[in-house]
mmCIF file of C-alpha atoms in Angstrom:
data_model
loop_
_atom_site.group_PDB
_atom_site.id
_atom_site.type_symbol
_atom_site.label_atom_id
_atom_site.label_comp_id
_atom_site.label_asym_id
_atom_site.label_seq_id
_atom_site.Cartn_x
_atom_site.Cartn_y
_atom_site.Cartn_z
ATOM 1 C CA MET A 1 18.879 39.760 -44.810
ATOM 2 C CA PRO A 2 17.009 36.631 -44.860
ATOM 3 C CA SER A 3 13.147 36.911 -45.337
ATOM 4 C CA ILE A 4 11.064 36.132 -42.281
ATOM 5 C CA ARG A 5 9.417 32.865 -43.995
ATOM 6 C CA LYS A 6 12.958 31.412 -44.449
ATOM 7 C CA THR A 7 14.295 32.157 -40.886
ATOM 8 C CA HIS A 8 11.021 30.168 -39.803
ATOM 9 C CA ALA A 9 11.737 27.336 -42.188
ATOM 10 C CA ALA A 10 15.294 27.268 -40.942
ATOM 11 C CA SER A 11 13.827 27.076 -37.253
ATOM 12 C CA TRP A 12 11.732 24.174 -37.957
ATOM 13 C CA LEU A 13 14.183 22.230 -39.974
ATOM 14 C CA THR A 14 16.926 22.297 -36.366
ATOM 15 C CA LEU A 15 13.821 21.645 -34.226
ATOM 16 C CA LEU A 16 12.809 18.434 -36.366
ATOM 17 C CA LEU A 17 16.587 17.380 -36.880
ATOM 18 C CA LEU A 18 16.869 17.824 -32.729
ATOM 19 C CA ALA A 19 13.631 15.801 -32.402
ATOM 20 C CA VAL A 20 15.107 12.833 -34.511
ATOM 21 C CA ASN A 21 18.551 12.781 -32.876
ATOM 22 C CA SER A 22 17.171 13.411 -29.478
ATOM 23 C CA ALA A 23 16.658 9.532 -28.990
ATOM 24 C CA VAL A 24 18.786 6.728 -30.215
ATOM 25 C CA HIS A 25 17.083 3.468 -29.881
ATOM 26 C CA ALA A 26 19.375 0.547 -28.341
ATOM 27 C CA ALA A 27 19.068 -2.806 -29.721
ATOM 28 C CA GLY A 28 19.016 -3.255 -25.936
ATOM 29 C CA VAL A 29 15.569 -4.896 -25.635
ATOM 30 C CA SER A 30 13.819 -7.238 -28.227
ATOM 31 C CA ASN A 31 10.269 -7.802 -29.016
ATOM 32 C CA GLY A 32 9.597 -5.118 -26.149
ATOM 33 C CA ASP A 33 6.109 -4.408 -27.554
ATOM 34 C CA PHE A 34 5.147 -8.276 -28.187
ATOM 35 C CA GLN A 35 4.092 -7.582 -31.687
ATOM 36 C CA THR A 36 5.259 -10.705 -33.112
ATOM 37 C CA GLY A 37 2.514 -12.678 -31.403
ATOM 38 C CA ASP A 38 4.951 -14.500 -29.273
ATOM 39 C CA PHE A 39 7.976 -14.451 -26.802
ATOM 40 C CA SER A 40 10.616 -13.764 -29.331
ATOM 41 C CA GLY A 41 13.519 -12.602 -27.665
ATOM 42 C CA TRP A 42 12.575 -13.652 -23.973
ATOM 43 C CA THR A 43 13.389 -16.581 -22.107
ATOM 44 C CA LEU A 44 10.558 -18.203 -20.246
ATOM 45 C CA ASP A 45 11.456 -20.068 -16.806
ATOM 46 C CA THR A 46 9.395 -21.635 -14.212
ATOM 47 C CA ASP A 47 11.469 -22.797 -11.493
ATOM 48 C CA ALA A 48 14.532 -23.585 -13.550
ATOM 49 C CA THR A 49 12.331 -25.201 -16.187
ATOM 50 C CA PRO A 50 11.187 -23.658 -19.475
ATOM 51 C CA GLY A 51 7.925 -21.868 -18.817
ATOM 52 C CA ALA A 52 4.519 -22.760 -20.557
ATOM 53 C CA SER A 53 1.163 -21.753 -20.836
ATOM 54 C CA PRO A 54 -0.723 -21.060 -18.821
ATOM 55 C CA ASP A 55 2.090 -19.733 -16.592
ATOM 56 C CA PHE A 56 3.191 -17.165 -19.708
ATOM 57 C CA GLN A 57 0.662 -15.900 -22.172
ATOM 58 C CA ILE A 58 0.255 -13.656 -25.143
ATOM 59 C CA ILE A 59 -2.738 -11.445 -24.691
ATOM 60 C CA ASP A 60 -4.253 -10.196 -28.033
ATOM 61 C CA SER A 61 -6.210 -6.956 -27.890
ATOM 62 C CA ALA A 62 -7.468 -6.077 -31.166
ATOM 63 C CA GLY A 63 -3.994 -6.655 -32.678
ATOM 64 C CA ASN A 64 -2.308 -5.134 -29.870
ATOM 65 C CA TYR A 65 -0.177 -7.702 -28.113
ATOM 66 C CA SER A 66 1.077 -7.875 -24.628
ATOM 67 C CA ALA A 67 2.880 -10.483 -22.412
ATOM 68 C CA ARG A 68 1.172 -11.972 -19.141
ATOM 69 C CA ILE A 69 2.957 -13.970 -16.206
ATOM 70 C CA GLU A 70 0.574 -15.858 -14.208
ATOM 71 C CA ALA A 71 0.854 -17.667 -10.802
ATOM 72 C CA ASP A 72 -1.296 -19.664 -8.785
ATOM 73 C CA GLY A 73 -4.025 -19.958 -11.770
ATOM 74 C CA ALA A 74 -5.876 -23.408 -12.734
ATOM 75 C CA GLY A 75 -3.119 -25.186 -14.635
ATOM 76 C CA ASP A 76 -0.112 -23.390 -13.800
ATOM 77 C CA THR A 77 2.992 -25.572 -13.209
ATOM 78 C CA VAL A 78 4.664 -22.955 -10.570
ATOM 79 C CA PHE A 79 6.046 -23.823 -7.325
ATOM 80 C CA PHE A 80 8.030 -20.992 -6.624
ATOM 81 C CA ALA A 81 8.205 -18.151 -9.225
ATOM 82 C CA ASN A 82 7.828 -17.700 -13.083
ATOM 83 C CA THR A 83 10.381 -15.346 -14.553
ATOM 84 C CA LEU A 84 10.483 -13.733 -17.962
ATOM 85 C CA PHE A 85 13.574 -12.195 -19.023
ATOM 86 C CA GLN A 86 16.216 -11.306 -21.781
ATOM 87 C CA SER A 87 20.022 -10.169 -21.880
ATOM 88 C CA LEU A 88 20.412 -6.359 -22.579
ATOM 89 C CA ASP A 89 22.662 -4.211 -24.789
ATOM 90 C CA LEU A 90 23.525 -1.487 -22.356
ATOM 91 C CA SER A 91 26.011 0.414 -24.873
ATOM 92 C CA LEU A 92 25.613 4.178 -24.033
ATOM 93 C CA PRO A 93 27.299 6.899 -26.394
ATOM 94 C CA ALA A 94 28.985 9.698 -24.864
ATOM 95 C CA GLU A 95 26.497 12.599 -23.777
ATOM 96 C CA HIS A 96 23.502 10.530 -23.346
ATOM 97 C CA ASP A 97 21.391 9.070 -20.900
ATOM 98 C CA LEU A 98 19.955 5.228 -20.928
ATOM 99 C CA ILE A 99 16.220 5.127 -20.305
ATOM 100 C CA LEU A 100 14.291 1.882 -19.223
ATOM 101 C CA ARG A 101 10.392 1.974 -19.647
ATOM 102 C CA PHE A 102 7.464 -0.300 -19.442
ATOM 103 C CA ASP A 103 3.862 -0.529 -18.737
ATOM 104 C CA TRP A 104 2.754 -2.782 -16.170
ATOM 105 C CA THR A 105 -0.335 -4.271 -14.768
ATOM 106 C CA TYR A 106 -0.201 -6.317 -11.176
ATOM 107 C CA ALA A 107 -3.819 -7.834 -11.089
ATOM 108 C CA GLY A 108 -5.812 -10.858 -9.791
ATOM 109 C CA ASP A 109 -8.478 -12.380 -7.540
ATOM 110 C CA ALA A 110 -7.532 -11.421 -4.066
ATOM 111 C CA GLU A 111 -7.844 -7.792 -2.484
ATOM 112 C CA ALA A 112 -4.125 -8.050 -1.032
ATOM 113 C CA PRO A 113 -2.460 -10.338 -3.359
ATOM 114 C CA ASP A 114 -0.384 -13.023 -1.641
ATOM 115 C CA GLU A 115 1.881 -13.468 -4.559
ATOM 116 C CA THR A 116 4.693 -10.772 -5.552
ATOM 117 C CA PHE A 117 5.985 -9.038 -8.675
ATOM 118 C CA LEU A 118 9.377 -7.873 -9.011
ATOM 119 C CA VAL A 119 11.333 -6.076 -11.445
ATOM 120 C CA GLY A 120 15.549 -6.314 -11.170
ATOM 121 C CA PHE A 121 18.848 -6.785 -13.323
ATOM 122 C CA GLY A 122 20.440 -9.918 -12.896
ATOM 123 C CA ASP A 123 24.159 -10.579 -13.464
ATOM 124 C CA GLY A 124 24.409 -14.121 -13.544
ATOM 125 C CA THR A 125 25.019 -14.934 -9.985
ATOM 126 C CA GLY A 126 21.446 -15.075 -8.776
ATOM 127 C CA ASN A 127 21.573 -11.517 -7.082
ATOM 128 C CA TYR A 128 19.115 -8.823 -8.377
ATOM 129 C CA TYR A 129 20.106 -5.113 -9.029
ATOM 130 C CA ASP A 130 18.593 -1.659 -8.837
ATOM 131 C CA ALA A 131 19.005 0.990 -11.652
ATOM 132 C CA ASN A 132 21.959 2.193 -9.713
ATOM 133 C CA ALA A 133 23.624 -1.338 -10.036
ATOM 134 C CA GLU A 134 23.639 -1.790 -6.609
ATOM 135 C CA LEU A 135 22.295 -4.798 -4.763
ATOM 136 C CA GLY A 136 18.162 -4.397 -4.896
ATOM 137 C CA LEU A 137 15.082 -4.098 -6.963
ATOM 138 C CA LEU A 138 14.507 -2.201 -9.769
ATOM 139 C CA PHE A 139 10.825 -2.071 -9.183
ATOM 140 C CA ASN A 140 8.264 -3.878 -6.712
ATOM 141 C CA PRO A 141 4.595 -2.806 -6.112
ATOM 142 C CA GLN A 142 3.264 -4.318 -3.102
ATOM 143 C CA ASN A 143 -0.256 -3.895 -4.495
ATOM 144 C CA TYR A 144 -2.376 -4.466 -7.294
ATOM 145 C CA GLY A 145 -2.156 -1.493 -9.885
ATOM 146 C CA ALA A 146 -0.917 -0.361 -13.133
ATOM 147 C CA GLY A 147 1.027 2.527 -15.057
ATOM 148 C CA THR A 148 4.274 3.306 -16.588
ATOM 149 C CA PHE A 149 7.719 2.615 -15.351
ATOM 150 C CA SER A 150 10.971 4.804 -16.350
ATOM 151 C CA ALA A 151 14.309 5.046 -14.778
ATOM 152 C CA LYS A 152 18.002 6.036 -15.798
ATOM 153 C CA LEU A 153 20.250 3.258 -15.997
ATOM 154 C CA ASN A 154 23.363 5.348 -16.292
ATOM 155 C CA ALA A 155 25.284 3.304 -13.666
ATOM 156 C CA LEU A 156 24.979 0.311 -15.634
ATOM 157 C CA ALA A 157 25.862 1.857 -19.222
ATOM 158 C CA ASN A 158 28.653 -0.319 -21.295
ATOM 159 C CA LEU A 159 28.532 -3.280 -18.527
ATOM 160 C CA SER A 160 28.094 -6.780 -20.329
ATOM 161 C CA GLY A 161 26.325 -9.778 -19.112
ATOM 162 C CA TRP A 162 23.189 -8.492 -17.671
ATOM 163 C CA THR A 163 19.714 -9.423 -17.819
ATOM 164 C CA LEU A 164 16.304 -7.433 -17.303
ATOM 165 C CA GLU A 165 13.934 -9.802 -15.304
ATOM 166 C CA PHE A 166 10.214 -9.482 -14.539
ATOM 167 C CA GLN A 167 9.453 -12.118 -11.965
ATOM 168 C CA LEU A 168 6.012 -13.030 -10.289
ATOM 169 C CA LEU A 169 6.548 -15.341 -7.046
ATOM 170 C CA ALA A 170 3.825 -17.640 -6.312
ATOM 171 C CA GLY A 171 1.818 -17.130 -2.871
ATOM 172 C CA PHE A 172 0.096 -19.767 -0.537
ATOM 173 C CA ASP A 173 -3.674 -18.107 -0.767
ATOM 174 C CA GLY A 174 -5.025 -20.223 -3.645
ATOM 175 C CA LEU A 175 -5.944 -17.441 -5.668
ATOM 176 C CA SER A 176 -4.106 -16.099 -8.887
ATOM 177 C CA SER A 177 -2.460 -13.351 -9.717
ATOM 178 C CA HIS A 178 -1.096 -12.100 -12.968
ATOM 179 C CA VAL A 179 1.449 -9.202 -14.115
ATOM 180 C CA THR A 180 0.583 -7.470 -17.933
ATOM 181 C CA LEU A 181 3.631 -6.142 -19.782
ATOM 182 C CA ASP A 182 4.005 -3.899 -22.830
ATOM 183 C CA ASN A 183 6.072 -1.442 -24.562
ATOM 184 C CA ILE A 184 9.385 -2.580 -22.736
ATOM 185 C CA SER A 185 11.913 -0.378 -24.250
ATOM 186 C CA LEU A 186 15.698 0.611 -23.746
ATOM 187 C CA SER A 187 16.870 4.069 -25.257
ATOM 188 C CA ALA A 188 19.861 6.040 -25.507
ATOM 189 C CA VAL A 189 18.424 9.636 -25.195
ATOM 190 C CA ALA A 190 20.537 12.623 -25.769
ATOM 191 C CA GLN A 191 21.418 14.870 -22.915
ATOM 192 C CA PRO A 192 20.150 18.536 -23.208
ATOM 193 C CA THR A 193 22.602 20.651 -24.802
ATOM 194 C CA PRO A 194 22.804 23.935 -23.003
ATOM 195 C CA VAL A 195 21.639 27.051 -25.253
ATOM 196 C CA PRO A 196 24.156 29.716 -25.573
ATOM 197 C CA ILE A 197 22.584 33.327 -24.766
ATOM 198 C CA PRO A 198 23.511 35.802 -27.461
ATOM 199 C CA PRO A 199 26.424 38.609 -26.663
ATOM 200 C CA ALA A 200 23.543 41.096 -27.461
ATOM 201 C CA MET A 201 21.149 39.596 -25.027
ATOM 202 C CA LEU A 202 23.751 39.703 -22.176
ATOM 203 C CA LEU A 203 24.492 43.470 -23.115
ATOM 204 C CA PHE A 204 21.077 44.248 -22.824
ATOM 205 C CA ALA A 205 20.444 42.224 -19.192
ATOM 206 C CA SER A 206 23.816 43.911 -18.231
ATOM 207 C CA GLY A 207 22.265 47.122 -18.971
ATOM 208 C CA LEU A 208 19.249 46.591 -17.042
ATOM 209 C CA LEU A 209 20.915 45.686 -14.230
ATOM 210 C CA GLY A 210 23.032 48.882 -14.347
ATOM 211 C CA VAL A 211 19.604 51.032 -14.732
ATOM 212 C CA PHE A 212 18.072 49.198 -11.637
ATOM 213 C CA GLY A 213 21.468 49.337 -9.517
ATOM 214 C CA TYR A 214 21.367 53.281 -10.292
ATOM 215 C CA LYS A 215 17.752 54.009 -9.389
ATOM 216 C CA LYS A 216 18.148 51.958 -6.172
ATOM 217 C CA HIS A 217 21.317 54.096 -5.368
ATOM 218 C CA LYS A 218 19.535 57.101 -6.403
ATOM 219 C CA THR A 219 16.519 56.280 -4.307
ATOM 220 C CA MET A 220 18.730 55.422 -1.034
ATOM 221 C CA GLY A 221 20.885 58.830 -1.730
#
């Protein structure tokens, strides 16, 4: 009979292995945390021309880097929209979920922004698609704010030729807005595996149901 200490050790080892194997990070997003200090892996677009500063900037906060897209600020060259995008690897192993996450901050000079921030998937046609691979947007906050976005992308699994696009459309109020992005990740996460119920526990549960049923029948009789 195994000792209690050995049993506990085996249990902790099992939990550790499950934790390690629960998420397999796909190569779907390159330089999603921008820790290279530049836009390596990304394409910058300002109205169909290569984007430049100050439309696109890397923000260094004590060694923690993030990306910033700006519109209507001093020196910005955008007329219609600034877009930050890259191609995705959407390959997904069986019995896994494809999860996209990113941190975002949408801010600027106006209380009610005239600019528009949106996120969507592109397929090369100029259209945007949502997490269900249907025409629409993945994310489109209407007001300034911040948060962490997360979505399951199983509907796009194993498709090719798709891009993830962050876009800031210029407004007409003469005041600038900007979007800060960080920790953009695309992960294949193992789906939960049902835990089998030991036969002894099933017998115990069946016995309890029998006892309660007998008592109820006896009381009613």
